[in-house]
Amino acid sequence: SKKLISRWVSDCVQHLPECCASPSEFWFPTRLIDLGPLPSHQTPRLIITNEHPAFKAFADPRCAERVSRPVYATLSHCWGKSQPLKLLTSNIDDMKQGFSMDLILKTFVDAFLVANGLSIQFIWIDSLCIIQDSIGDWEGESTMMGRVYGEAYINIAATGAVDGSEGLLFDYDPRAFAPTQVSIHWEGLPEKLYHVVEDEGSWGKRFEGFPLCRRAWALQERVLAPRMLHFTKEQLIWECRRHVLSESFPNGLPDHLRDYHVVRN
């Protein structure tokens, strides 16, 4: 799966200009979680982007030719009832110093691993980057949600999880989603190999049944992000502004299934 994800991301970033529209030159989310310069794995910590060296260097005209634009991932997830750690006015200074992975939900831990695997140092997660007990911060940050997702490098989606305790990475049998191959010999024609795939209605109904797809706010996250990687209990599904891919169809869904995703594009 790691190789497949890396291939999808690489192909999208390098060959699909519609997925790589230039983001606003000096705009970034107010706060991000810093996972540390790769390949080191430092304790994750909250950062204020306009105070962080990587973002300050990018904004400095004297460094423009030497510093690439920092990228960040976002996370789409169903909150559930439990949030062991969330950003509050009382702990913001402590979170800037770093926080233990034991304090966060499994979905967040898995998202950090996925980001690390894609060599992404920064990630935005709503409950860790918006001050949850500040109405003023919520009002200010909520006006920028479109830009947060629209200018992210990738949106990592816990599509199959009902809450943060389930994580992203599920055990499943790859044979369960492999297309069935049938060799058929029609009278008067040479034998030919056919792939049996489900109909659009079944595919769409199952996709809509995933927990995250039943949450209204997740629609903007799915539509606005330039590329999105869905982790489900059945398989990985990739959506960007041109392609829809899955582990069943790593080179592209059949047209009659892909049509279901036109709304995303």
PDB file of C-alpha atoms in Angstrom:
ATOM      1  CA  SER A   1       0.000   0.000   0.000  1.00  0.00           C
ATOM      2  CA  LYS A   2       2.833   2.420   0.806  1.00  0.00           C
ATOM      3  CA  LYS A   3       4.314   2.021  -2.676  1.00  0.00           C
ATOM      4  CA  LEU A   4       0.893   2.434  -4.266  1.00  0.00           C
ATOM      5  CA  ILE A   5       0.181   5.640  -2.330  1.00  0.00           C
ATOM      6  CA  SER A   6       3.604   7.041  -3.217  1.00  0.00           C
ATOM      7  CA  ARG A   7       2.957   6.291  -6.893  1.00  0.00           C
ATOM      8  CA  TRP A   8      -0.451   7.952  -6.860  1.00  0.00           C
ATOM      9  CA  VAL A   9       0.906  11.070  -5.152  1.00  0.00           C
ATOM     10  CA  SER A  10       3.947  11.273  -7.406  1.00  0.00           C
ATOM     11  CA  ASP A  11       1.915  10.894 -10.607  1.00  0.00           C
ATOM     12  CA  CYS A  12      -0.577  13.519  -9.468  1.00  0.00           C
ATOM     13  CA  VAL A  13       2.006  16.087  -8.373  1.00  0.00           C
ATOM     14  CA  GLN A  14       4.266  15.644 -11.380  1.00  0.00           C
ATOM     15  CA  HIS A  15       1.819  15.113 -14.235  1.00  0.00           C
ATOM     16  CA  LEU A  16      -1.560  16.688 -13.409  1.00  0.00           C
ATOM     17  CA  PRO A  17      -1.394  20.482 -13.633  1.00  0.00           C
ATOM     18  CA  GLU A  18      -5.045  20.912 -12.653  1.00  0.00           C
ATOM     19  CA  CYS A  19      -4.214  19.379  -9.250  1.00  0.00           C
ATOM     20  CA  CYS A  20      -1.219  21.650  -8.754  1.00  0.00           C
ATOM     21  CA  ALA A  21      -2.649  25.148  -9.057  1.00  0.00           C
ATOM     22  CA  SER A  22      -0.301  27.584  -7.349  1.00  0.00           C
ATOM     23  CA  PRO A  23      -1.467  28.272  -3.792  1.00  0.00           C
ATOM     24  CA  SER A  24      -1.566  31.793  -2.409  1.00  0.00           C
ATOM     25  CA  GLU A  25       2.069  32.751  -2.212  1.00  0.00           C
ATOM     26  CA  PHE A  26       2.443  33.608   1.470  1.00  0.00           C
ATOM     27  CA  TRP A  27      -0.764  32.260   3.013  1.00  0.00           C
ATOM     28  CA  PHE A  28      -0.690  29.347   5.465  1.00  0.00           C
ATOM     29  CA  PRO A  29      -2.995  28.170   8.250  1.00  0.00           C
ATOM     30  CA  THR A  30      -2.491  30.047  11.505  1.00  0.00           C
ATOM     31  CA  ARG A  31      -1.280  26.927  13.298  1.00  0.00           C
ATOM     32  CA  LEU A  32       0.023  23.517  12.265  1.00  0.00           C
ATOM     33  CA  ILE A  33       1.391  20.435  13.972  1.00  0.00           C
ATOM     34  CA  ASP A  34       5.120  20.072  13.323  1.00  0.00           C
ATOM     35  CA  LEU A  35       6.175  16.421  13.071  1.00  0.00           C
ATOM     36  CA  GLY A  36       9.844  17.352  12.837  1.00  0.00           C
ATOM     37  CA  PRO A  37      12.335  17.567   9.977  1.00  0.00           C
ATOM     38  CA  LEU A  38      12.425  14.224   8.216  1.00  0.00           C
ATOM     39  CA  PRO A  39      13.736  11.603   8.688  1.00  0.00           C
ATOM     40  CA  SER A  40      13.949  12.477  12.391  1.00  0.00           C
ATOM     41  CA  HIS A  41      10.871  11.752  14.463  1.00  0.00           C
ATOM     42  CA  GLN A  42      10.698  14.447  17.107  1.00  0.00           C
ATOM     43  CA  THR A  43       7.830  14.845  19.527  1.00  0.00           C
ATOM     44  CA  PRO A  44       4.980  16.526  17.629  1.00  0.00           C
ATOM     45  CA  ARG A  45       4.357  20.114  18.651  1.00  0.00           C
ATOM     46  CA  LEU A  46       2.036  22.960  17.837  1.00  0.00           C
ATOM     47  CA  ILE A  47       3.564  25.807  15.833  1.00  0.00           C
ATOM     48  CA  ILE A  48       2.449  29.272  14.842  1.00  0.00           C
ATOM     49  CA  THR A  49       3.323  29.378  11.151  1.00  0.00           C
ATOM     50  CA  ASN A  50       4.428  33.001  10.990  1.00  0.00           C
ATOM     51  CA  GLU A  51       6.849  32.301  13.852  1.00  0.00           C
ATOM     52  CA  HIS A  52       8.346  29.071  12.459  1.00  0.00           C
ATOM     53  CA  PRO A  53      11.756  29.254  10.689  1.00  0.00           C
ATOM     54  CA  ALA A  54      10.608  27.278   7.619  1.00  0.00           C
ATOM     55  CA  PHE A  55       7.722  29.666   6.934  1.00  0.00           C
ATOM     56  CA  LYS A  56       9.661  32.804   7.825  1.00  0.00           C
ATOM     57  CA  ALA A  57      12.467  31.781   5.460  1.00  0.00           C
ATOM     58  CA  PHE A  58       9.999  31.173   2.635  1.00  0.00           C
ATOM     59  CA  ALA A  59       8.496  34.625   3.133  1.00  0.00           C
ATOM     60  CA  ASP A  60      11.932  36.297   3.159  1.00  0.00           C
ATOM     61  CA  PRO A  61      12.698  37.695  -0.334  1.00  0.00           C
ATOM     62  CA  ARG A  62      16.395  37.138   0.285  1.00  0.00           C
ATOM     63  CA  CYS A  63      15.766  33.375   0.537  1.00  0.00           C
ATOM     64  CA  ALA A  64      13.251  33.113  -2.284  1.00  0.00           C
ATOM     65  CA  GLU A  65      15.554  31.241  -4.644  1.00  0.00           C
ATOM     66  CA  ARG A  66      16.846  28.812  -2.036  1.00  0.00           C
ATOM     67  CA  VAL A  67      13.761  27.898  -0.011  1.00  0.00           C
ATOM     68  CA  SER A  68      10.879  25.816  -1.346  1.00  0.00           C
ATOM     69  CA  ARG A  69       7.329  26.432  -0.201  1.00  0.00           C
ATOM     70  CA  PRO A  70       6.514  24.385   2.927  1.00  0.00           C
ATOM     71  CA  VAL A  71       3.654  21.942   2.390  1.00  0.00           C
ATOM     72  CA  TYR A  72       1.165  20.552   4.861  1.00  0.00           C
ATOM     73  CA  ALA A  73      -1.432  17.790   4.991  1.00  0.00           C
ATOM     74  CA  THR A  74      -4.932  18.016   6.432  1.00  0.00           C
ATOM     75  CA  LEU A  75      -7.049  15.379   8.138  1.00  0.00           C
ATOM     76  CA  SER A  76     -10.747  14.659   7.591  1.00  0.00           C
ATOM     77  CA  HIS A  77     -12.248  12.558  10.355  1.00  0.00           C
ATOM     78  CA  CYS A  78     -15.305  11.895  12.477  1.00  0.00           C
ATOM     79  CA  TRP A  79     -14.690  13.252  15.956  1.00  0.00           C
ATOM     80  CA  GLY A  80     -16.748  10.841  18.019  1.00  0.00           C
ATOM     81  CA  LYS A  81     -17.330  11.483  21.717  1.00  0.00           C
ATOM     82  CA  SER A  82     -13.745  11.312  22.954  1.00  0.00           C
ATOM     83  CA  GLN A  83     -11.029  13.908  22.369  1.00  0.00           C
ATOM     84  CA  PRO A  84      -8.250  13.079  24.883  1.00  0.00           C
ATOM     85  CA  LEU A  85      -6.195  16.087  23.787  1.00  0.00           C
ATOM     86  CA  LYS A  86      -7.501  19.232  22.131  1.00  0.00           C
ATOM     87  CA  LEU A  87      -6.160  22.751  21.867  1.00  0.00           C
ATOM     88  CA  LEU A  88      -7.382  25.003  24.686  1.00  0.00           C
ATOM     89  CA  THR A  89      -6.459  28.444  25.950  1.00  0.00           C
ATOM     90  CA  SER A  90      -5.008  26.702  29.010  1.00  0.00           C
ATOM     91  CA  ASN A  91      -2.645  24.303  27.205  1.00  0.00           C
ATOM     92  CA  ILE A  92      -1.529  26.174  24.083  1.00  0.00           C
ATOM     93  CA  ASP A  93       1.898  26.976  25.558  1.00  0.00           C
ATOM     94  CA  ASP A  94       2.405  23.373  26.650  1.00  0.00           C
ATOM     95  CA  MET A  95       1.452  22.078  23.183  1.00  0.00           C
ATOM     96  CA  LYS A  96       4.022  24.382  21.623  1.00  0.00           C
ATOM     97  CA  GLN A  97       6.631  22.517  23.646  1.00  0.00           C
ATOM     98  CA  GLY A  98       5.416  19.161  22.332  1.00  0.00           C
ATOM     99  CA  PHE A  99       2.939  16.505  23.361  1.00  0.00           C
ATOM    100  CA  SER A 100       3.016  12.755  23.820  1.00  0.00           C
ATOM    101  CA  MET A 101       1.540  10.459  21.186  1.00  0.00           C
ATOM    102  CA  ASP A 102      -0.125   8.653  24.095  1.00  0.00           C
ATOM    103  CA  LEU A 103      -2.410  11.656  24.533  1.00  0.00           C
ATOM    104  CA  ILE A 104      -3.917  11.685  21.055  1.00  0.00           C
ATOM    105  CA  LEU A 105      -6.404   9.511  19.211  1.00  0.00           C
ATOM    106  CA  LYS A 106      -5.286   6.568  17.102  1.00  0.00           C
ATOM    107  CA  THR A 107      -6.521   8.295  13.940  1.00  0.00           C
ATOM    108  CA  PHE A 108      -4.154  11.197  14.649  1.00  0.00           C
ATOM    109  CA  VAL A 109      -1.233   8.836  15.284  1.00  0.00           C
ATOM    110  CA  ASP A 110      -1.921   7.040  12.005  1.00  0.00           C
ATOM    111  CA  ALA A 111      -2.242  10.370  10.161  1.00  0.00           C
ATOM    112  CA  PHE A 112       1.189  11.382  11.470  1.00  0.00           C
ATOM    113  CA  LEU A 113       2.602   8.101  10.147  1.00  0.00           C
ATOM    114  CA  VAL A 114       1.025   8.625   6.732  1.00  0.00           C
ATOM    115  CA  ALA A 115       2.339  12.197   6.555  1.00  0.00           C
ATOM    116  CA  ASN A 116       5.802  11.025   7.550  1.00  0.00           C
ATOM    117  CA  GLY A 117       5.643   8.325   4.896  1.00  0.00           C
ATOM    118  CA  LEU A 118       4.966  11.024   2.295  1.00  0.00           C
ATOM    119  CA  SER A 119       7.806  13.206   3.649  1.00  0.00           C
ATOM    120  CA  ILE A 120       5.349  15.854   4.859  1.00  0.00           C
ATOM    121  CA  GLN A 121       6.525  17.626   8.003  1.00  0.00           C
ATOM    122  CA  PHE A 122       3.372  19.584   8.862  1.00  0.00           C
ATOM    123  CA  ILE A 123      -0.263  18.610   9.321  1.00  0.00           C
ATOM    124  CA  TRP A 124      -3.457  20.500  10.176  1.00  0.00           C
ATOM    125  CA  ILE A 125      -6.048  18.833  12.423  1.00  0.00           C
ATOM    126  CA  ASP A 126      -9.047  20.885  13.513  1.00  0.00           C
ATOM    127  CA  SER A 127      -9.139  19.936  17.204  1.00  0.00           C
ATOM    128  CA  LEU A 128      -5.390  20.478  17.592  1.00  0.00           C
ATOM    129  CA  CYS A 129      -5.095  23.692  15.566  1.00  0.00           C
ATOM    130  CA  ILE A 130      -8.226  25.662  16.518  1.00  0.00           C
ATOM    131  CA  ILE A 131      -8.610  26.782  20.137  1.00  0.00           C
ATOM    132  CA  GLN A 132     -11.656  24.812  21.172  1.00  0.00           C
ATOM    133  CA  ASP A 133     -12.761  26.995  24.094  1.00  0.00           C
ATOM    134  CA  SER A 134     -12.350  30.317  22.309  1.00  0.00           C
ATOM    135  CA  ILE A 135     -15.366  31.623  20.399  1.00  0.00           C
ATOM    136  CA  GLY A 136     -13.206  34.331  18.855  1.00  0.00           C
ATOM    137  CA  ASP A 137     -10.655  31.856  17.544  1.00  0.00           C
ATOM    138  CA  TRP A 138     -13.407  29.612  16.153  1.00  0.00           C
ATOM    139  CA  GLU A 139     -15.027  32.549  14.381  1.00  0.00           C
ATOM    140  CA  GLY A 140     -11.723  33.661  12.872  1.00  0.00           C
ATOM    141  CA  GLU A 141     -10.450  30.245  11.855  1.00  0.00           C
ATOM    142  CA  SER A 142     -13.785  29.059  10.445  1.00  0.00           C
ATOM    143  CA  THR A 143     -13.691  31.787   7.803  1.00  0.00           C
ATOM    144  CA  MET A 144     -10.462  30.264   6.466  1.00  0.00           C
ATOM    145  CA  MET A 145     -11.508  26.614   6.318  1.00  0.00           C
ATOM    146  CA  GLY A 146     -11.842  26.684   2.541  1.00  0.00           C
ATOM    147  CA  ARG A 147      -8.259  27.870   2.171  1.00  0.00           C
ATOM    148  CA  VAL A 148      -6.969  25.408   4.775  1.00  0.00           C
ATOM    149  CA  TYR A 149      -8.190  22.460   2.685  1.00  0.00           C
ATOM    150  CA  GLY A 150      -7.872  24.084  -0.723  1.00  0.00           C
ATOM    151  CA  GLU A 151      -4.194  24.896  -0.300  1.00  0.00           C
ATOM    152  CA  ALA A 152      -3.168  21.669   1.447  1.00  0.00           C
ATOM    153  CA  TYR A 153      -0.828  19.250  -0.286  1.00  0.00           C
ATOM    154  CA  ILE A 154      -3.120  16.309   0.465  1.00  0.00           C
ATOM    155  CA  ASN A 155      -6.198  15.583   2.548  1.00  0.00           C
ATOM    156  CA  ILE A 156      -5.866  12.353   4.526  1.00  0.00           C
ATOM    157  CA  ALA A 157      -9.333  10.953   5.226  1.00  0.00           C
ATOM    158  CA  ALA A 158     -10.378   8.540   7.949  1.00  0.00           C
ATOM    159  CA  THR A 159     -13.327   7.642   5.742  1.00  0.00           C
ATOM    160  CA  GLY A 160     -14.028   4.237   7.240  1.00  0.00           C
ATOM    161  CA  ALA A 161     -13.749   5.161  10.937  1.00  0.00           C
ATOM    162  CA  VAL A 162     -16.762   6.062  13.079  1.00  0.00           C
ATOM    163  CA  ASP A 163     -14.512   7.947  15.528  1.00  0.00           C
ATOM    164  CA  GLY A 164     -10.892   8.699  16.293  1.00  0.00           C
ATOM    165  CA  SER A 165     -10.270   5.483  18.199  1.00  0.00           C
ATOM    166  CA  GLU A 166     -10.429   3.311  15.058  1.00  0.00           C
ATOM    167  CA  GLY A 167      -7.546   4.893  13.188  1.00  0.00           C
ATOM    168  CA  LEU A 168      -6.783   4.794   9.482  1.00  0.00           C
ATOM    169  CA  LEU A 169      -5.066   1.476   9.008  1.00  0.00           C
ATOM    170  CA  PHE A 170      -7.383  -1.507   8.937  1.00  0.00           C
ATOM    171  CA  ASP A 171      -6.622  -5.169   8.374  1.00  0.00           C
ATOM    172  CA  TYR A 172      -8.440  -6.521   5.340  1.00  0.00           C
ATOM    173  CA  ASP A 173      -8.067  -9.303   2.821  1.00  0.00           C
ATOM    174  CA  PRO A 174      -6.963  -7.878  -0.564  1.00  0.00           C
ATOM    175  CA  ARG A 175      -8.720 -10.777  -2.280  1.00  0.00           C
ATOM    176  CA  ALA A 176     -12.043  -9.353  -1.108  1.00  0.00           C
ATOM    177  CA  PHE A 177     -11.843  -6.345  -3.432  1.00  0.00           C
ATOM    178  CA  ALA A 178      -9.888  -7.823  -6.332  1.00  0.00           C
ATOM    179  CA  PRO A 179     -11.962  -7.807  -9.553  1.00  0.00           C
ATOM    180  CA  THR A 180     -13.160 -11.258 -10.529  1.00  0.00           C
ATOM    181  CA  GLN A 181     -11.596 -12.505 -13.758  1.00  0.00           C
ATOM    182  CA  VAL A 182     -13.599 -14.832 -15.957  1.00  0.00           C
ATOM    183  CA  SER A 183     -12.412 -16.488 -19.150  1.00  0.00           C
ATOM    184  CA  ILE A 184     -15.344 -16.766 -21.566  1.00  0.00           C
ATOM    185  CA  HIS A 185     -15.509 -18.426 -24.948  1.00  0.00           C
ATOM    186  CA  TRP A 186     -18.439 -17.165 -27.014  1.00  0.00           C
ATOM    187  CA  GLU A 187     -19.500 -19.306 -29.944  1.00  0.00           C
ATOM    188  CA  GLY A 188     -17.628 -18.275 -33.049  1.00  0.00           C
ATOM    189  CA  LEU A 189     -15.266 -15.936 -31.168  1.00  0.00           C
ATOM    190  CA  PRO A 190     -11.870 -16.542 -29.587  1.00  0.00           C
ATOM    191  CA  GLU A 191     -11.671 -17.028 -25.832  1.00  0.00           C
ATOM    192  CA  LYS A 192     -11.324 -13.724 -23.953  1.00  0.00           C
ATOM    193  CA  LEU A 193     -10.633 -12.650 -20.354  1.00  0.00           C
ATOM    194  CA  TYR A 194     -13.343 -10.486 -18.764  1.00  0.00           C
ATOM    195  CA  HIS A 195     -13.376  -8.555 -15.495  1.00  0.00           C
ATOM    196  CA  VAL A 196     -16.597  -8.659 -13.499  1.00  0.00           C
ATOM    197  CA  VAL A 197     -17.192  -5.412 -11.588  1.00  0.00           C
ATOM    198  CA  GLU A 198     -20.072  -4.118  -9.524  1.00  0.00           C
ATOM    199  CA  ASP A 199     -22.625  -1.677 -10.881  1.00  0.00           C
ATOM    200  CA  GLU A 200     -22.556   2.054 -10.191  1.00  0.00           C
ATOM    201  CA  GLY A 201     -25.464   1.904  -7.777  1.00  0.00           C
ATOM    202  CA  SER A 202     -23.780  -0.640  -5.518  1.00  0.00           C
ATOM    203  CA  TRP A 203     -20.467   1.228  -5.594  1.00  0.00           C
ATOM    204  CA  GLY A 204     -22.113   4.563  -4.826  1.00  0.00           C
ATOM    205  CA  LYS A 205     -24.303   3.166  -2.049  1.00  0.00           C
ATOM    206  CA  ARG A 206     -21.319   1.579  -0.344  1.00  0.00           C
ATOM    207  CA  PHE A 207     -19.183   4.715  -0.711  1.00  0.00           C
ATOM    208  CA  GLU A 208     -21.967   6.889   0.704  1.00  0.00           C
ATOM    209  CA  GLY A 209     -22.264   4.446   3.586  1.00  0.00           C
ATOM    210  CA  PHE A 210     -18.753   5.104   4.868  1.00  0.00           C
ATOM    211  CA  PRO A 211     -18.963   7.031   8.182  1.00  0.00           C
ATOM    212  CA  LEU A 212     -17.149  10.157   6.972  1.00  0.00           C
ATOM    213  CA  CYS A 213     -19.269  10.391   3.817  1.00  0.00           C
ATOM    214  CA  ARG A 214     -22.378  10.655   5.989  1.00  0.00           C
ATOM    215  CA  ARG A 215     -21.127  13.835   7.683  1.00  0.00           C
ATOM    216  CA  ALA A 216     -22.193  17.105   6.053  1.00  0.00           C
ATOM    217  CA  TRP A 217     -19.099  19.135   6.895  1.00  0.00           C
ATOM    218  CA  ALA A 218     -16.833  16.584   5.225  1.00  0.00           C
ATOM    219  CA  LEU A 219     -18.259  17.568   1.825  1.00  0.00           C
ATOM    220  CA  GLN A 220     -16.270  20.813   1.677  1.00  0.00           C
ATOM    221  CA  GLU A 221     -13.137  18.973   2.745  1.00  0.00           C
ATOM    222  CA  ARG A 222     -13.602  16.416  -0.023  1.00  0.00           C
ATOM    223  CA  VAL A 223     -14.476  18.946  -2.725  1.00  0.00           C
ATOM    224  CA  LEU A 224     -11.892  21.623  -1.943  1.00  0.00           C
ATOM    225  CA  ALA A 225      -8.756  19.557  -1.362  1.00  0.00           C
ATOM    226  CA  PRO A 226      -6.601  19.144  -4.492  1.00  0.00           C
ATOM    227  CA  ARG A 227      -6.153  15.444  -3.729  1.00  0.00           C
ATOM    228  CA  MET A 228      -7.683  13.124  -1.152  1.00  0.00           C
ATOM    229  CA  LEU A 229      -6.709   9.697   0.125  1.00  0.00           C
ATOM    230  CA  HIS A 230      -9.568   7.707   1.669  1.00  0.00           C
ATOM    231  CA  PHE A 231      -8.728   5.008   4.208  1.00  0.00           C
ATOM    232  CA  THR A 232     -11.659   2.607   4.467  1.00  0.00           C
ATOM    233  CA  LYS A 233     -12.167  -0.825   5.975  1.00  0.00           C
ATOM    234  CA  GLU A 234     -12.226  -2.306   2.468  1.00  0.00           C
ATOM    235  CA  GLN A 235      -9.459  -0.594   0.513  1.00  0.00           C
ATOM    236  CA  LEU A 236      -7.696   2.673  -0.243  1.00  0.00           C
ATOM    237  CA  ILE A 237      -9.478   5.092  -2.578  1.00  0.00           C
ATOM    238  CA  TRP A 238      -7.806   8.082  -4.236  1.00  0.00           C
ATOM    239  CA  GLU A 239      -9.573  11.155  -5.594  1.00  0.00           C
ATOM    240  CA  CYS A 240      -7.963  14.143  -7.283  1.00  0.00           C
ATOM    241  CA  ARG A 241      -9.082  16.644  -9.878  1.00  0.00           C
ATOM    242  CA  ARG A 242      -8.591  14.165 -12.707  1.00  0.00           C
ATOM    243  CA  HIS A 243      -8.369  10.611 -11.393  1.00  0.00           C
ATOM    244  CA  VAL A 244     -10.275   8.218  -9.165  1.00  0.00           C
ATOM    245  CA  LEU A 245      -8.191   5.188  -8.209  1.00  0.00           C
ATOM    246  CA  SER A 246      -8.470   2.329  -5.761  1.00  0.00           C
ATOM    247  CA  GLU A 247      -6.662  -0.812  -4.785  1.00  0.00           C
ATOM    248  CA  SER A 248      -9.179  -2.676  -6.938  1.00  0.00           C
ATOM    249  CA  PHE A 249      -8.390  -0.421  -9.887  1.00  0.00           C
ATOM    250  CA  PRO A 250      -4.980   1.169  -9.222  1.00  0.00           C
ATOM    251  CA  ASN A 251      -4.829   2.673 -12.709  1.00  0.00           C
ATOM    252  CA  GLY A 252      -8.343   4.125 -12.678  1.00  0.00           C
ATOM    253  CA  LEU A 253     -11.929   3.096 -11.988  1.00  0.00           C
ATOM    254  CA  PRO A 254     -14.044   1.871 -14.905  1.00  0.00           C
ATOM    255  CA  ASP A 255     -16.007   4.722 -16.453  1.00  0.00           C
ATOM    256  CA  HIS A 256     -19.358   3.612 -15.066  1.00  0.00           C
ATOM    257  CA  LEU A 257     -17.948   3.709 -11.518  1.00  0.00           C
ATOM    258  CA  ARG A 258     -15.886   6.837 -12.034  1.00  0.00           C
ATOM    259  CA  ASP A 259     -19.005   8.778 -13.014  1.00  0.00           C
ATOM    260  CA  TYR A 260     -20.114   8.588  -9.408  1.00  0.00           C
ATOM    261  CA  HIS A 261     -17.154  10.784  -8.423  1.00  0.00           C
ATOM    262  CA  VAL A 262     -17.750  13.535 -10.986  1.00  0.00           C
ATOM    263  CA  VAL A 263     -19.194  15.717  -8.213  1.00  0.00           C
ATOM    264  CA  ARG A 264     -15.759  15.678  -6.573  1.00  0.00           C
ATOM    265  CA  ASN A 265     -14.202  17.150  -9.706  1.00  0.00           C
TER     266      ASN A 265
END
